[in-house]
PDB file of C-alpha atoms in Angstrom:
ATOM      1  CA  GLN A 191     -20.088   3.217  -4.055  1.00  0.00           C
ATOM      2  CA  VAL A 192     -16.790   1.730  -5.153  1.00  0.00           C
ATOM      3  CA  GLN A 193     -14.927  -0.261  -2.535  1.00  0.00           C
ATOM      4  CA  LEU A 194     -11.576  -2.002  -2.739  1.00  0.00           C
ATOM      5  CA  VAL A 195     -10.555  -4.640  -0.234  1.00  0.00           C
ATOM      6  CA  GLU A 196      -7.020  -6.012  -0.124  1.00  0.00           C
ATOM      7  CA  SER A 197      -5.914  -9.281   1.403  1.00  0.00           C
ATOM      8  CA  GLY A 198      -2.946 -11.623   1.369  1.00  0.00           C
ATOM      9  CA  GLY A 199      -0.284  -9.659   3.189  1.00  0.00           C
ATOM     10  CA  GLY A 200       1.904 -11.197   5.841  1.00  0.00           C
ATOM     11  CA  LEU A 201       5.392 -12.047   7.013  1.00  0.00           C
ATOM     12  CA  VAL A 202       7.744 -13.903   4.682  1.00  0.00           C
ATOM     13  CA  GLN A 203      11.444 -14.635   4.593  1.00  0.00           C
ATOM     14  CA  ALA A 204      13.693 -13.103   1.974  1.00  0.00           C
ATOM     15  CA  GLY A 205      13.453 -15.044  -1.256  1.00  0.00           C
ATOM     16  CA  GLY A 206       9.888 -16.090  -0.532  1.00  0.00           C
ATOM     17  CA  SER A 207       6.636 -15.295  -2.286  1.00  0.00           C
ATOM     18  CA  LEU A 208       3.244 -13.801  -1.516  1.00  0.00           C
ATOM     19  CA  THR A 209       0.117 -13.119  -3.519  1.00  0.00           C
ATOM     20  CA  LEU A 210      -1.980 -10.073  -2.733  1.00  0.00           C
ATOM     21  CA  SER A 211      -5.622  -9.799  -3.791  1.00  0.00           C
ATOM     22  CA  CYS A 212      -7.810  -6.763  -4.292  1.00  0.00           C
ATOM     23  CA  ALA A 213     -11.540  -7.266  -4.696  1.00  0.00           C
ATOM     24  CA  GLY A 214     -13.554  -4.433  -6.161  1.00  0.00           C
ATOM     25  CA  SER A 215     -17.247  -3.813  -5.689  1.00  0.00           C
ATOM     26  CA  GLY A 216     -19.852  -1.152  -6.295  1.00  0.00           C
ATOM     27  CA  ARG A 217     -19.736  -0.987 -10.085  1.00  0.00           C
ATOM     28  CA  THR A 218     -18.410  -2.862 -13.062  1.00  0.00           C
ATOM     29  CA  PHE A 219     -14.651  -2.708 -13.475  1.00  0.00           C
ATOM     30  CA  VAL A 220     -14.576  -3.373 -17.207  1.00  0.00           C
ATOM     31  CA  SER A 221     -13.186   0.066 -17.982  1.00  0.00           C
ATOM     32  CA  ALA A 222     -11.086   0.513 -14.856  1.00  0.00           C
ATOM     33  CA  VAL A 223      -7.371   0.566 -14.368  1.00  0.00           C
ATOM     34  CA  MET A 224      -6.347  -1.272 -11.216  1.00  0.00           C
ATOM     35  CA  ALA A 225      -3.018  -0.653  -9.565  1.00  0.00           C
ATOM     36  CA  TRP A 226      -0.828  -1.438  -6.617  1.00  0.00           C
ATOM     37  CA  PHE A 227       1.174   1.119  -4.678  1.00  0.00           C
ATOM     38  CA  ARG A 228       3.273   0.627  -1.573  1.00  0.00           C
ATOM     39  CA  GLN A 229       4.494   2.754   1.272  1.00  0.00           C
ATOM     40  CA  ALA A 230       7.429   1.847   3.464  1.00  0.00           C
ATOM     41  CA  PRO A 231       7.918   3.474   6.890  1.00  0.00           C
ATOM     42  CA  GLY A 232       9.180   7.006   6.517  1.00  0.00           C
ATOM     43  CA  LYS A 233       8.924   6.954   2.743  1.00  0.00           C
ATOM     44  CA  GLU A 234       6.567   8.281   0.106  1.00  0.00           C
ATOM     45  CA  ARG A 235       3.936   6.021  -1.393  1.00  0.00           C
ATOM     46  CA  GLU A 236       5.289   4.612  -4.632  1.00  0.00           C
ATOM     47  CA  PHE A 237       3.887   2.929  -7.708  1.00  0.00           C
ATOM     48  CA  VAL A 238       4.336  -0.825  -8.014  1.00  0.00           C
ATOM     49  CA  SER A 239       2.168  -2.093 -10.855  1.00  0.00           C
ATOM     50  CA  ALA A 240      -1.003  -1.418 -12.842  1.00  0.00           C
ATOM     51  CA  ALA A 241      -3.262  -3.257 -15.241  1.00  0.00           C
ATOM     52  CA  ARG A 242      -5.873  -1.991 -17.605  1.00  0.00           C
ATOM     53  CA  TRP A 243      -9.039  -4.028 -17.137  1.00  0.00           C
ATOM     54  CA  SER A 244      -9.597  -4.314 -20.855  1.00  0.00           C
ATOM     55  CA  GLY A 245      -6.849  -4.815 -23.385  1.00  0.00           C
ATOM     56  CA  GLY A 246      -4.480  -6.462 -20.980  1.00  0.00           C
ATOM     57  CA  SER A 247      -1.812  -3.757 -20.755  1.00  0.00           C
ATOM     58  CA  THR A 248       0.322  -4.025 -17.641  1.00  0.00           C
ATOM     59  CA  PHE A 249       2.899  -1.705 -16.125  1.00  0.00           C
ATOM     60  CA  TYR A 250       5.603  -2.264 -13.520  1.00  0.00           C
ATOM     61  CA  ALA A 251       8.024  -0.195 -11.524  1.00  0.00           C
ATOM     62  CA  ASP A 252      11.619  -0.971 -12.429  1.00  0.00           C
ATOM     63  CA  SER A 253      12.262  -2.214  -8.887  1.00  0.00           C
ATOM     64  CA  VAL A 254       9.779  -5.071  -9.258  1.00  0.00           C
ATOM     65  CA  LYS A 255      10.052  -5.996 -12.930  1.00  0.00           C
ATOM     66  CA  GLY A 256      10.728  -9.694 -13.370  1.00  0.00           C
ATOM     67  CA  ARG A 257       9.719 -10.446  -9.773  1.00  0.00           C
ATOM     68  CA  PHE A 258       6.109  -9.242  -9.491  1.00  0.00           C
ATOM     69  CA  THR A 259       3.193 -10.122 -11.752  1.00  0.00           C
ATOM     70  CA  ILE A 260      -0.181  -8.379 -11.854  1.00  0.00           C
ATOM     71  CA  ARG A 261      -3.179 -10.363 -13.010  1.00  0.00           C
ATOM     72  CA  ARG A 262      -6.875  -9.611 -13.355  1.00  0.00           C
ATOM     73  CA  ASP A 263      -9.902 -11.840 -12.896  1.00  0.00           C
ATOM     74  CA  ASN A 264     -12.653  -9.939 -14.632  1.00  0.00           C
ATOM     75  CA  ALA A 265     -15.380 -12.303 -13.511  1.00  0.00           C
ATOM     76  CA  LYS A 266     -14.496 -11.660  -9.871  1.00  0.00           C
ATOM     77  CA  ASN A 267     -13.637  -7.960 -10.186  1.00  0.00           C
ATOM     78  CA  THR A 268     -10.346  -8.879  -8.580  1.00  0.00           C
ATOM     79  CA  VAL A 269      -6.747  -8.017  -9.280  1.00  0.00           C
ATOM     80  CA  TYR A 270      -3.826 -10.010  -7.904  1.00  0.00           C
ATOM     81  CA  LEU A 271      -0.187  -9.174  -7.322  1.00  0.00           C
ATOM     82  CA  ARG A 272       2.088 -12.183  -7.287  1.00  0.00           C
ATOM     83  CA  MET A 273       5.349 -11.257  -5.594  1.00  0.00           C
ATOM     84  CA  ASN A 274       8.346 -13.557  -5.991  1.00  0.00           C
ATOM     85  CA  SER A 275      11.928 -13.265  -4.766  1.00  0.00           C
ATOM     86  CA  LEU A 276      10.860 -10.875  -2.045  1.00  0.00           C
ATOM     87  CA  GLN A 277      13.538  -8.799  -0.371  1.00  0.00           C
ATOM     88  CA  PRO A 278      13.551  -6.787   2.860  1.00  0.00           C
ATOM     89  CA  GLU A 279      13.277  -3.592   0.814  1.00  0.00           C
ATOM     90  CA  ASP A 280       9.869  -4.804  -0.383  1.00  0.00           C
ATOM     91  CA  THR A 281       8.562  -4.396   3.165  1.00  0.00           C
ATOM     92  CA  ALA A 282       5.708  -1.904   3.051  1.00  0.00           C
ATOM     93  CA  VAL A 283       1.986  -1.425   3.284  1.00  0.00           C
ATOM     94  CA  TYR A 284       0.575  -2.317  -0.114  1.00  0.00           C
ATOM     95  CA  PHE A 285      -2.435  -0.393  -1.364  1.00  0.00           C
ATOM     96  CA  CYS A 286      -4.835  -1.230  -4.158  1.00  0.00           C
ATOM     97  CA  ALA A 287      -6.128   1.636  -6.269  1.00  0.00           C
ATOM     98  CA  ALA A 288      -8.599   2.091  -9.104  1.00  0.00           C
ATOM     99  CA  THR A 289      -9.521   4.704 -11.639  1.00  0.00           C
ATOM    100  CA  PHE A 290     -12.241   4.862 -14.251  1.00  0.00           C
ATOM    101  CA  ARG A 291     -10.836   7.998 -15.899  1.00  0.00           C
ATOM    102  CA  PRO A 292      -8.769   7.794 -19.089  1.00  0.00           C
ATOM    103  CA  ALA A 293      -5.068   8.066 -18.386  1.00  0.00           C
ATOM    104  CA  LEU A 294      -1.807   7.731 -20.228  1.00  0.00           C
ATOM    105  CA  ALA A 295       0.681   5.086 -19.199  1.00  0.00           C
ATOM    106  CA  ALA A 296       2.942   7.620 -17.470  1.00  0.00           C
ATOM    107  CA  GLU A 297       0.004   9.046 -15.535  1.00  0.00           C
ATOM    108  CA  LEU A 298      -0.945   5.621 -14.238  1.00  0.00           C
ATOM    109  CA  GLN A 299       2.248   5.574 -12.198  1.00  0.00           C
ATOM    110  CA  THR A 300       1.104   8.556 -10.151  1.00  0.00           C
ATOM    111  CA  GLN A 301      -1.272   8.583  -7.193  1.00  0.00           C
ATOM    112  CA  LEU A 302      -3.254  11.466  -8.670  1.00  0.00           C
ATOM    113  CA  ALA A 303      -4.580   9.215 -11.437  1.00  0.00           C
ATOM    114  CA  TYR A 304      -6.542   7.115  -8.954  1.00  0.00           C
ATOM    115  CA  ASP A 305      -9.827   7.952  -7.277  1.00  0.00           C
ATOM    116  CA  TYR A 306     -10.370   4.875  -5.149  1.00  0.00           C
ATOM    117  CA  TRP A 307      -8.072   3.255  -2.623  1.00  0.00           C
ATOM    118  CA  GLY A 308      -8.142   0.232  -0.387  1.00  0.00           C
ATOM    119  CA  GLN A 309      -7.159   0.228   3.256  1.00  0.00           C
ATOM    120  CA  GLY A 310      -3.796  -1.429   2.653  1.00  0.00           C
ATOM    121  CA  THR A 311      -2.234  -4.721   3.629  1.00  0.00           C
ATOM    122  CA  GLN A 312       1.114  -5.116   5.388  1.00  0.00           C
ATOM    123  CA  VAL A 313       3.908  -7.079   3.751  1.00  0.00           C
ATOM    124  CA  THR A 314       6.976  -7.727   5.870  1.00  0.00           C
ATOM    125  CA  VAL A 315      10.047  -9.467   4.465  1.00  0.00           C
ATOM    126  CA  SER A 316      12.587 -10.671   6.991  1.00  0.00           C
ATOM    127  CA  SER A 317      16.269 -11.103   6.156  1.00  0.00           C
TER     128      SER A 317
END
């Protein structure tokens, strides 16, 4: 049974940084795509970033390009999201997601592409 466990959320001042972690278990993640989504209060869940486990392709939402970096540690079945220059509008619950199904780059930015989700971790950025 695949499980995803996020950690690393917290409270940070605007301009600060945080690193989120998502540890996967239950099967090998060699062929998986791992992603981060976020959901702010009263808003829809939105795509943040994704990384193919093999090949190294990464994808980012325009709102986080240049500020966030996704990185994989294959040996630990873990994906990280380094978030720099955080702003109040980055405040949200951040969710880790995984899929083992083939998907095009555009599809990877949609929730429907993912079969497994973590419980979420809160990130709050104060102004």
